[in-house]
Coordinates of C-alpha atoms and ligand atoms in Angstrom, one line a residue:
M1 CA -27.3 2.8 -8.4
C2 CA -26.1 -0.4 -6.8
A3 CA -26.0 -4.0 -7.9
M4 CA -27.8 -5.2 -4.7
K5 CA -30.4 -3.7 -2.5
R6 CA -29.4 -3.3 1.2
E7 CA -31.7 -6.2 2.3
E8 CA -30.3 -8.5 -0.4
A9 CA -26.7 -7.6 0.7
E10 CA -27.5 -8.2 4.4
A11 CA -29.2 -11.5 3.6
L12 CA -26.1 -12.6 1.6
I13 CA -23.9 -11.9 4.5
Q14 CA -26.1 -14.0 6.8
E15 CA -26.1 -16.8 4.3
V16 CA -22.3 -16.8 4.0
L17 CA -21.9 -16.7 7.8
E18 CA -24.2 -19.8 8.1
V19 CA -21.4 -22.3 7.6
Y20 CA -19.3 -21.2 10.6
P21 CA -19.5 -22.6 14.1
E22 CA -21.3 -20.2 16.4
K23 CA -18.3 -18.5 18.0
A24 CA -16.6 -17.9 14.6
R25 CA -19.9 -16.8 13.1
K26 CA -20.3 -14.2 15.9
D27 CA -16.8 -13.0 15.4
R28 CA -16.8 -12.8 11.6
A29 CA -20.2 -11.1 11.6
K30 CA -18.6 -8.0 13.1
H31 CA -16.3 -7.7 10.1
L32 CA -19.0 -7.9 7.4
A33 CA -21.4 -5.1 6.7
V34 CA -23.4 -3.2 4.2
S35 CA -22.2 0.4 3.6
D36 CA -24.4 3.3 4.6
P37 CA -23.1 6.8 3.7
N38 CA -25.3 8.3 6.3
V39 CA -23.4 6.7 9.2
E40 CA -20.8 9.1 10.5
Q41 CA -18.4 6.6 12.1
A42 CA -17.6 3.2 10.6
K43 CA -17.2 1.6 14.0
K44 CA -21.0 1.6 14.2
C45 CA -21.1 -0.9 11.4
I46 CA -17.8 -2.7 11.1
V47 CA -15.0 -3.9 13.3
S48 CA -11.4 -3.8 12.0
N49 CA -7.7 -4.3 13.0
R50 CA -8.4 -7.4 15.1
K51 CA -6.7 -10.8 15.2
S52 CA -7.7 -13.1 12.4
V53 CA -9.8 -16.2 13.3
P54 CA -7.4 -19.2 13.5
G55 CA -8.1 -21.7 10.8
V56 CA -9.6 -19.4 8.2
M57 CA -7.6 -18.4 5.2
T58 CA -6.7 -14.8 6.0
I59 CA -4.9 -12.9 3.2
R60 CA -2.9 -10.7 5.5
G61 CA 0.8 -10.2 5.7
C62 CA 3.1 -9.8 8.7
A63 CA 4.7 -6.9 10.6
Y64 CA 8.1 -7.6 8.8
A65 CA 6.3 -7.3 5.5
G66 CA 4.8 -3.9 6.6
S67 CA 8.2 -2.6 7.7
K68 CA 10.6 -4.0 5.2
G69 CA 8.4 -4.7 2.3
V70 CA 6.4 -1.4 2.4
V71 CA 8.1 1.5 4.3
W72 CA 11.8 0.8 4.5
G73 CA 12.5 -1.4 1.5
P74 CA 12.2 1.3 -1.2
I75 CA 14.8 3.6 0.5
K76 CA 17.2 2.9 -2.3
D77 CA 20.6 4.0 -1.0
M78 CA 20.4 2.0 2.2
V79 CA 21.0 -1.7 2.6
H80 CA 18.0 -3.4 4.3
I81 CA 19.0 -6.6 6.1
S82 CA 16.4 -9.3 6.5
H83 CA 17.6 -10.5 9.8
G84 CA 16.7 -14.1 10.4
P85 CA 16.2 -17.1 8.2
V86 CA 16.7 -16.6 4.4
G87 CA 13.1 -17.3 3.3
C88 CA 11.3 -14.1 4.4
G89 CA 13.6 -11.8 2.4
Q90 CA 14.0 -14.1 -0.6
Y91 CA 10.3 -14.7 -1.1
S92 CA 9.5 -11.0 -0.7
R93 CA 12.4 -9.7 -2.7
A94 CA 11.6 -7.2 -5.5
G95 CA 7.9 -8.3 -5.5
R96 CA 6.4 -4.9 -4.9
R97 CA 7.9 -3.2 -8.0
N98 CA 9.2 -0.1 -6.2
Y99 CA 11.0 1.5 -9.2
Y100 CA 14.1 3.5 -8.6
T101 CA 16.9 5.1 -10.5
G102 CA 20.6 4.3 -9.6
H103 CA 23.0 1.5 -10.2
T104 CA 21.9 -1.6 -8.3
G105 CA 24.8 -3.0 -6.2
I106 CA 26.7 0.3 -6.4
N107 CA 24.6 3.2 -5.0
A108 CA 21.2 1.6 -5.0
F109 CA 20.1 -1.7 -3.4
G110 CA 16.4 -2.0 -3.8
T111 CA 16.0 -5.3 -5.6
M112 CA 18.8 -7.1 -3.7
N113 CA 18.3 -9.5 -0.8
F114 CA 20.6 -9.1 2.1
T115 CA 20.0 -11.7 4.8
S116 CA 21.8 -13.0 7.9
D117 CA 20.6 -16.5 6.9
F118 CA 19.9 -17.9 10.4
Q119 CA 20.7 -21.5 11.0
E120 CA 19.9 -23.7 14.0
K121 CA 23.1 -22.7 15.8
D122 CA 22.1 -19.0 15.5
I123 CA 18.8 -19.7 17.2
V124 CA 20.6 -21.5 20.0
F125 CA 23.6 -19.2 20.5
G126 CA 22.1 -15.9 19.2
G127 CA 22.7 -14.0 16.0
D128 CA 24.3 -10.8 17.1
K129 CA 27.8 -11.8 16.1
K130 CA 26.7 -12.9 12.7
L131 CA 24.9 -9.6 12.3
E132 CA 28.0 -7.7 13.1
K133 CA 30.0 -9.8 10.5
L134 CA 27.3 -9.2 7.9
I135 CA 27.5 -5.4 8.4
D136 CA 31.3 -5.5 8.1
E137 CA 30.9 -7.4 4.8
I138 CA 28.4 -4.9 3.5
Q139 CA 30.7 -2.1 4.3
T140 CA 33.5 -3.8 2.4
L141 CA 31.5 -4.9 -0.6
F142 CA 29.2 -1.9 -1.0
P143 CA 31.1 1.1 0.4
L144 CA 28.7 3.6 -1.3
H145 CA 25.7 2.6 0.8
K146 CA 24.3 5.4 2.9
G147 CA 23.1 3.4 5.9
I148 CA 21.7 0.1 7.0
S149 CA 18.3 -1.0 8.4
I150 CA 18.0 -4.2 10.3
Q151 CA 14.6 -5.8 9.7
S152 CA 13.9 -8.4 12.3
E153 CA 12.2 -11.6 11.3
C154 CA 10.2 -13.8 13.8
P155 CA 13.1 -15.8 15.4
V156 CA 15.1 -12.6 16.3
G157 CA 12.3 -11.5 18.7
L158 CA 11.8 -15.0 20.1
I159 CA 15.5 -15.4 21.1
G160 CA 15.8 -11.8 22.2
D161 CA 18.9 -10.7 20.3
D162 CA 20.1 -7.2 21.1
I163 CA 20.0 -5.6 17.7
E164 CA 19.9 -2.1 19.2
S165 CA 23.4 -2.4 20.7
V166 CA 24.8 -3.9 17.5
S167 CA 23.3 -0.9 15.6
K168 CA 24.8 1.7 17.9
K169 CA 28.2 0.0 17.7
K170 CA 28.3 -0.4 14.0
A171 CA 26.9 3.1 13.3
K172 CA 29.8 4.6 15.3
E173 CA 32.4 2.4 13.5
M174 CA 31.1 3.2 10.0
D175 CA 29.9 6.8 10.8
K176 CA 26.6 5.9 8.9
P177 CA 23.1 5.4 10.3
V178 CA 22.2 1.8 11.3
V179 CA 18.6 1.5 12.3
P180 CA 17.2 -1.5 14.2
L181 CA 13.6 -2.5 13.6
R182 CA 11.7 -4.7 16.0
C183 CA 9.3 -5.7 13.2
E184 CA 9.2 -9.5 13.9
G185 CA 6.3 -11.0 11.8
F186 CA 4.4 -12.2 14.8
R187 CA 3.9 -8.7 16.3
G188 CA 0.4 -7.2 15.9
V189 CA -2.4 -8.6 13.9
S190 CA -1.2 -7.7 10.4
Q191 CA 1.4 -5.8 8.4
S192 CA -0.2 -2.6 9.8
L193 CA 1.8 -2.8 13.0
G194 CA 5.0 -3.1 10.8
H195 CA 4.1 0.2 9.2
H196 CA 3.8 1.8 12.6
I197 CA 7.0 0.3 13.9
A198 CA 8.8 1.5 10.7
N199 CA 7.4 5.0 11.2
D200 CA 8.5 5.0 14.8
A201 CA 12.0 4.0 13.8
I202 CA 12.2 6.8 11.3
R203 CA 11.0 9.2 14.0
D204 CA 13.6 8.0 16.6
W205 CA 16.6 7.1 14.5
V206 CA 16.5 9.3 11.4
L207 CA 14.5 12.5 11.6
P208 CA 16.5 14.0 14.5
N209 CA 19.7 13.7 12.4
R210 CA 19.3 17.2 10.9
D211 CA 17.6 18.9 13.7
D212 CA 20.6 21.2 14.2
D213 CA 21.4 21.6 10.6
S214 CA 20.6 25.1 9.3
S215 CA 22.5 24.7 6.0
F216 CA 19.3 23.7 4.1
E217 CA 18.1 26.5 1.8
S218 CA 14.3 26.4 1.9
T219 CA 11.8 28.0 -0.4
P220 CA 8.1 28.8 0.3
Y221 CA 7.1 26.0 -2.1
D222 CA 8.9 23.1 -0.5
I223 CA 6.8 20.0 0.0
A224 CA 7.3 16.4 1.1
L225 CA 5.6 13.7 -0.9
T226 CA 4.9 10.8 1.5
G227 CA 3.2 7.5 1.4
D228 CA 3.9 6.8 -2.3
Y229 CA 6.0 3.7 -2.9
N230 CA 6.5 4.3 -6.6
I231 CA 4.8 1.1 -7.6
G232 CA 5.4 0.9 -11.4
G233 CA 6.5 4.5 -11.3
D234 CA 3.5 6.0 -9.3
A235 CA 5.6 8.6 -7.5
W236 CA 7.2 9.8 -10.7
A237 CA 3.8 10.3 -12.3
S238 CA 2.6 12.3 -9.3
R239 CA 5.8 14.4 -8.7
I240 CA 5.7 15.7 -12.3
L241 CA 2.3 17.3 -11.6
L242 CA 3.4 18.9 -8.4
E243 CA 6.5 20.3 -10.0
E244 CA 4.6 21.5 -13.0
M245 CA 2.3 23.6 -10.7
G246 CA 5.4 25.2 -9.2
L247 CA 6.1 23.2 -6.0
R248 CA 9.5 21.9 -5.1
V249 CA 9.6 18.3 -3.8
V250 CA 12.3 18.1 -1.2
A251 CA 11.5 14.6 0.0
Q252 CA 9.9 11.6 -1.6
W253 CA 9.0 8.8 0.8
S254 CA 9.8 6.2 0.3
G255 CA 9.5 5.0 -3.3
D256 CA 12.7 6.0 -5.2
G257 CA 13.7 7.7 -1.9
T258 CA 17.0 8.2 -0.1
I259 CA 17.9 8.5 3.5
S260 CA 18.7 12.1 2.9
E261 CA 15.1 12.7 1.8
L262 CA 13.9 11.1 5.0
E263 CA 16.0 13.5 7.0
L264 CA 14.9 16.6 5.0
A265 CA 11.2 16.1 5.2
P266 CA 10.7 18.1 8.5
K267 CA 12.1 21.1 6.6
A268 CA 9.2 21.0 4.1
K269 CA 6.3 23.6 4.3
V270 CA 3.6 21.0 3.7
N271 CA 3.6 17.2 3.9
L272 CA 1.4 15.7 1.2
L273 CA 0.3 12.2 2.2
H274 CA -0.9 9.6 -0.3
C275 CA -1.1 6.4 1.7
Y276 CA -2.7 7.5 5.0
R277 CA -2.6 4.0 6.5
S278 CA 1.1 3.4 6.3
M279 CA 2.5 6.8 7.1
N280 CA -0.1 8.8 9.1
Y281 CA 2.0 8.3 12.3
L282 CA 4.9 10.2 10.9
A283 CA 2.7 12.9 9.4
R284 CA 1.2 13.5 12.9
H285 CA 4.7 13.4 14.5
M286 CA 6.1 15.9 12.0
E287 CA 3.2 18.2 12.6
E288 CA 3.5 18.1 16.4
K289 CA 7.3 18.3 16.6
Y290 CA 8.3 20.3 13.5
G291 CA 5.0 22.2 12.8
V292 CA 4.7 20.7 9.3
P293 CA 1.0 20.5 8.3
W294 CA -0.1 17.5 6.4
M295 CA -2.8 16.8 3.9
E296 CA -4.1 13.7 2.3
Y297 CA -4.5 13.7 -1.5
N298 CA -5.7 11.2 -4.1
F299 CA -4.1 11.0 -7.5
F300 CA -6.3 8.2 -9.0
G301 CA -8.5 9.4 -11.9
P302 CA -8.9 12.9 -13.3
T303 CA -11.8 13.9 -11.0
K304 CA -9.9 13.2 -7.8
I305 CA -6.6 14.5 -9.3
A306 CA -8.2 17.9 -10.1
E307 CA -9.9 18.0 -6.7
S308 CA -6.6 17.2 -5.0
L309 CA -4.5 19.6 -7.0
R310 CA -6.9 22.4 -6.1
K311 CA -6.9 21.4 -2.4
I312 CA -3.1 21.3 -2.4
A313 CA -2.9 24.7 -4.2
A314 CA -5.2 26.3 -1.6
L315 CA -2.5 25.8 0.9
F316 CA -0.2 28.1 -1.1
D317 CA -0.3 31.5 -2.8
E318 CA -1.9 32.6 -6.1
K319 CA 1.2 31.5 -8.1
I320 CA 0.6 27.9 -7.1
Q321 CA -3.2 28.2 -7.5
E322 CA -2.7 29.4 -11.1
G323 CA -0.2 26.6 -11.6
A324 CA -2.8 24.0 -10.5
E325 CA -5.3 25.4 -12.9
R326 CA -2.7 25.4 -15.7
V327 CA -1.9 21.7 -15.0
I328 CA -5.6 20.7 -14.9
A329 CA -6.3 22.6 -18.2
K330 CA -3.3 21.1 -19.9
Y331 CA -4.3 17.5 -19.1
T332 CA -8.1 17.7 -19.3
P333 CA -8.3 17.3 -23.1
Q334 CA -6.1 14.2 -22.9
M335 CA -8.2 12.8 -20.1
N336 CA -11.4 13.5 -22.0
A337 CA -10.0 11.6 -25.0
I338 CA -9.2 8.6 -22.7
I339 CA -12.7 8.6 -21.2
E340 CA -14.3 9.0 -24.6
K341 CA -12.4 5.9 -25.8
Y342 CA -12.8 3.6 -22.8
R343 CA -16.0 4.7 -21.1
P344 CA -18.3 3.1 -23.7
R345 CA -16.5 -0.2 -23.2
L346 CA -16.7 -0.1 -19.4
E347 CA -19.8 1.8 -18.6
G348 CA -22.0 0.1 -16.0
K349 CA -19.5 -2.6 -15.1
K350 CA -19.3 -3.7 -11.5
V351 CA -16.1 -4.1 -9.5
M352 CA -15.3 -5.8 -6.3
L353 CA -12.1 -4.9 -4.5
Y354 CA -10.1 -6.4 -1.7
V355 CA -6.7 -4.7 -1.2
G356 CA -4.4 -3.4 1.6
G357 CA -5.4 -0.4 3.6
L358 CA -6.1 2.5 1.2
R359 CA -6.8 1.6 -2.4
P360 CA -10.4 0.3 -2.1
R361 CA -11.4 3.8 -1.3
H362 CA -8.8 5.7 -3.4
V363 CA -9.6 4.1 -6.7
V364 CA -13.4 4.5 -6.5
G365 CA -13.2 7.9 -8.3
A366 CA -11.0 6.5 -11.1
Y367 CA -13.6 3.7 -11.7
E368 CA -16.4 6.2 -11.6
D369 CA -14.6 8.3 -14.2
L370 CA -14.9 5.3 -16.5
G371 CA -18.5 4.8 -15.6
M372 CA -17.9 1.7 -13.5
E373 CA -19.2 1.0 -10.0
V374 CA -17.6 -0.4 -6.9
V375 CA -20.1 -2.9 -5.4
G376 CA -17.8 -4.5 -2.8
A377 CA -14.8 -3.2 -0.9
G378 CA -12.6 -4.5 1.9
Y379 CA -9.2 -4.2 3.4
E380 CA -6.6 -6.5 4.7
F381 CA -5.3 -4.3 7.5
A382 CA -7.4 -1.1 7.6
H383 CA -8.3 0.6 11.0
N384 CA -11.6 2.3 11.9
D385 CA -10.3 5.7 10.6
D386 CA -9.8 4.1 7.1
Y387 CA -13.4 2.8 7.1
D388 CA -14.7 6.2 8.3
R389 CA -13.2 7.6 5.1
T390 CA -14.3 4.7 2.9
I391 CA -18.0 4.7 3.7
K392 CA -18.3 8.3 2.5
D393 CA -17.0 7.3 -0.9
L394 CA -19.2 4.3 -1.4
G395 CA -22.7 4.0 -2.5
E396 CA -25.6 2.8 -0.3
G397 CA -25.7 -1.0 -0.2
T398 CA -22.0 -1.7 -1.1
L399 CA -20.7 -4.9 0.6
L400 CA -17.9 -4.2 3.1
Y401 CA -15.6 -7.0 4.3
D402 CA -12.7 -6.6 6.7
D403 CA -9.9 -9.2 6.8
V404 CA -12.1 -11.3 4.5
T405 CA -11.5 -15.0 4.5
G406 CA -10.9 -16.9 1.3
Y407 CA -14.2 -18.7 1.7
E408 CA -16.2 -15.5 2.2
L409 CA -14.6 -13.6 -0.7
E410 CA -15.3 -16.5 -3.0
E411 CA -18.9 -16.8 -1.9
F412 CA -19.5 -13.0 -2.3
V413 CA -18.0 -13.1 -5.8
K414 CA -20.0 -16.1 -6.8
R415 CA -23.3 -14.4 -5.8
V416 CA -22.6 -10.8 -6.8
R417 CA -20.9 -11.9 -10.1
P418 CA -18.9 -8.6 -10.6
D419 CA -17.5 -7.9 -14.0
L420 CA -14.0 -7.4 -12.4
V421 CA -12.3 -8.4 -9.2
G422 CA -9.3 -6.4 -8.0
S423 CA -7.2 -8.0 -5.3
G424 CA -3.8 -9.7 -4.7
I425 CA -1.7 -12.5 -6.1
K426 CA -3.2 -15.0 -3.7
E427 CA -6.7 -14.4 -5.0
K428 CA -5.8 -13.9 -8.7
Y429 CA -5.9 -17.5 -10.0
I430 CA -8.9 -18.5 -8.0
F431 CA -11.1 -15.9 -9.7
Q432 CA -9.4 -16.3 -13.1
K433 CA -10.3 -20.0 -12.9
M434 CA -13.9 -19.0 -12.2
G435 CA -13.7 -17.1 -15.5
I436 CA -13.9 -13.7 -13.7
P437 CA -11.7 -10.9 -15.0
F438 CA -9.1 -10.0 -12.4
R439 CA -6.5 -7.3 -11.8
Q440 CA -3.8 -7.6 -9.2
M441 CA -4.1 -4.3 -7.4
H442 CA -1.1 -4.4 -5.2
S443 CA 1.6 -4.3 -7.9
W444 CA -0.7 -3.2 -10.7
D445 CA -0.4 -6.6 -12.2
Y446 CA 3.1 -5.8 -13.5
S447 CA 1.8 -2.6 -15.2
G448 CA 1.5 0.9 -13.9
P449 CA 1.9 3.6 -13.0
Y450 CA -1.7 4.2 -12.0
H451 CA -1.2 7.5 -10.2
G452 CA -1.5 10.9 -11.8
Y453 CA -2.7 11.8 -15.3
D454 CA -0.2 9.5 -17.0
G455 CA -1.3 6.7 -14.7
F456 CA -5.0 7.1 -15.5
A457 CA -4.3 6.4 -19.2
I458 CA -2.7 3.1 -18.2
F459 CA -5.3 2.3 -15.6
A460 CA -8.1 2.8 -18.2
R461 CA -6.3 0.7 -20.8
D462 CA -5.6 -2.1 -18.3
M463 CA -9.2 -2.3 -17.0
D464 CA -10.5 -2.5 -20.6
M465 CA -7.9 -5.0 -21.7
T466 CA -8.7 -7.3 -18.7
L467 CA -12.4 -6.9 -18.7
N468 CA -13.1 -7.1 -22.4
N469 CA -10.6 -9.8 -23.1
P470 CA -12.3 -12.6 -25.2
C471 CA -10.5 -15.3 -23.2
W472 CA -13.1 -15.2 -20.3
D473 CA -15.9 -16.6 -22.5
K474 CA -13.7 -19.5 -23.5
L475 CA -12.9 -20.4 -19.9
Q476 CA -14.7 -22.9 -17.8
A477 CA -13.8 -23.5 -14.2
P478 CA -12.3 -27.0 -13.7
W479 CA -15.1 -28.0 -11.3
K480 CA -17.7 -26.9 -13.8
K481 CA -15.9 -28.9 -16.5
A482 CA -16.2 -32.0 -14.3
E483 CA -19.9 -31.3 -13.6
A484 CA -20.6 -30.8 -17.4
A485 CA -18.7 -34.1 -18.2
A486 CA -20.7 -36.0 -15.5
K487 CA -24.0 -34.7 -16.9
A488 CA -23.0 -35.6 -20.5
A489 CA -22.1 -39.2 -19.4
Ligands
SF4_501 S1 5.7 -14.1 9.8 FE1 7.8 -14.2 10.5 S2 8.6 -15.9 9.4 FE2 6.8 -15.3 8.3 S3 7.5 -13.8 6.7 FE3 6.9 -12.6 8.5 S4 8.9 -12.4 9.6 FE4 9.2 -14.1 8.2

């Protein structure tokens, strides 16, 4: 079942494209498509990971956001320096809700903003000396930190500071890792390159640290849990299930993670990867260099959780396979009760999603568990391999939009009239003002976790609370109010 027929969806795309000048129209047409589950490779229908069209309102972030905000920021016992002007770190500080345990400012630093606070003279004369001074201050004020990462903002790359030599010098002096990241915001087309740069830095500056260390006592059930950033406690809700089935989590990347866990991951027997887009580079590297196989899993909604637990268990022996069945049996009655409660209130409702690089496909199963249907999906920074995976999960005729512009998303929503839109903070108030229920699907709208069985209970409650909230009927978009007043006059 789909809200629109293929021809209708195609006609809508053509209509939306109409307003653009010819060159922009041709370019944007490649990024808008109607899904077809029979197509093997997404590149046949949609183009992704390209530069945004200048002048349109892209919703993307920058490479610094991908490296500092996503991959490195959650490593809690390291200090992450936002190297450059103060704004980048300050405006992105603590926004992603990567929960962690520890004492902030003592042995954990996740929600703090460390910046070299570039001024004009630093741009003219270089910021290396200032960076050295900052690292010395950090060492004095926060002696329990376990290492430092230097996250370059745009000006650092433009003036060509040598952050690598500062890192080497300071690492030697402190006898702690100092990792330089060339993740200046202007690099690449989106935050996606920042993930890649961050992965490469872990590969080059962190993973080899324990190559010669044989003191680690391994077990046959050691796993690394990667690509979970513990938004609202997601990694905790996932880890509990893996441990209940008998596995030992030796590394959790990077939500509530430590540098020691980064170093230990190559010693795991299997690497379980949740966010493929942001960490597949390291998964491949660990497989090639250390022989650690990796597997993608999906812990959104009971159907996908059970599927994933069984797939994970199949990589281990009978003890773990029994453990997976035990976990599924334990939680199934609770999940059935949740579905029984919420499904009648959500059945048949349509959702449109526009989020990062993974969730629009990963949450499809959770919505389906509640009887809901995803009728539009798109990514800010996905690549072709993400769309390859996505088209298999979507129904025929679903709208696909890559790096959608503000205008396109608004037009699609106006025409499709979904019952719920799930996207980011920049989109939230536009759609709420239109009177359309909205969930912020990057930070779970200050809720969560949404992963695991515990997460599904919260996910179902939040969708119901948002969608069936009586406030939407009382809301009139400001422009509609003006129209109504004009008519009445
Ligand atoms: S694009 Fe550059 S200036 Fe803007 S947030 Fe990213 S690093 Fe900072």
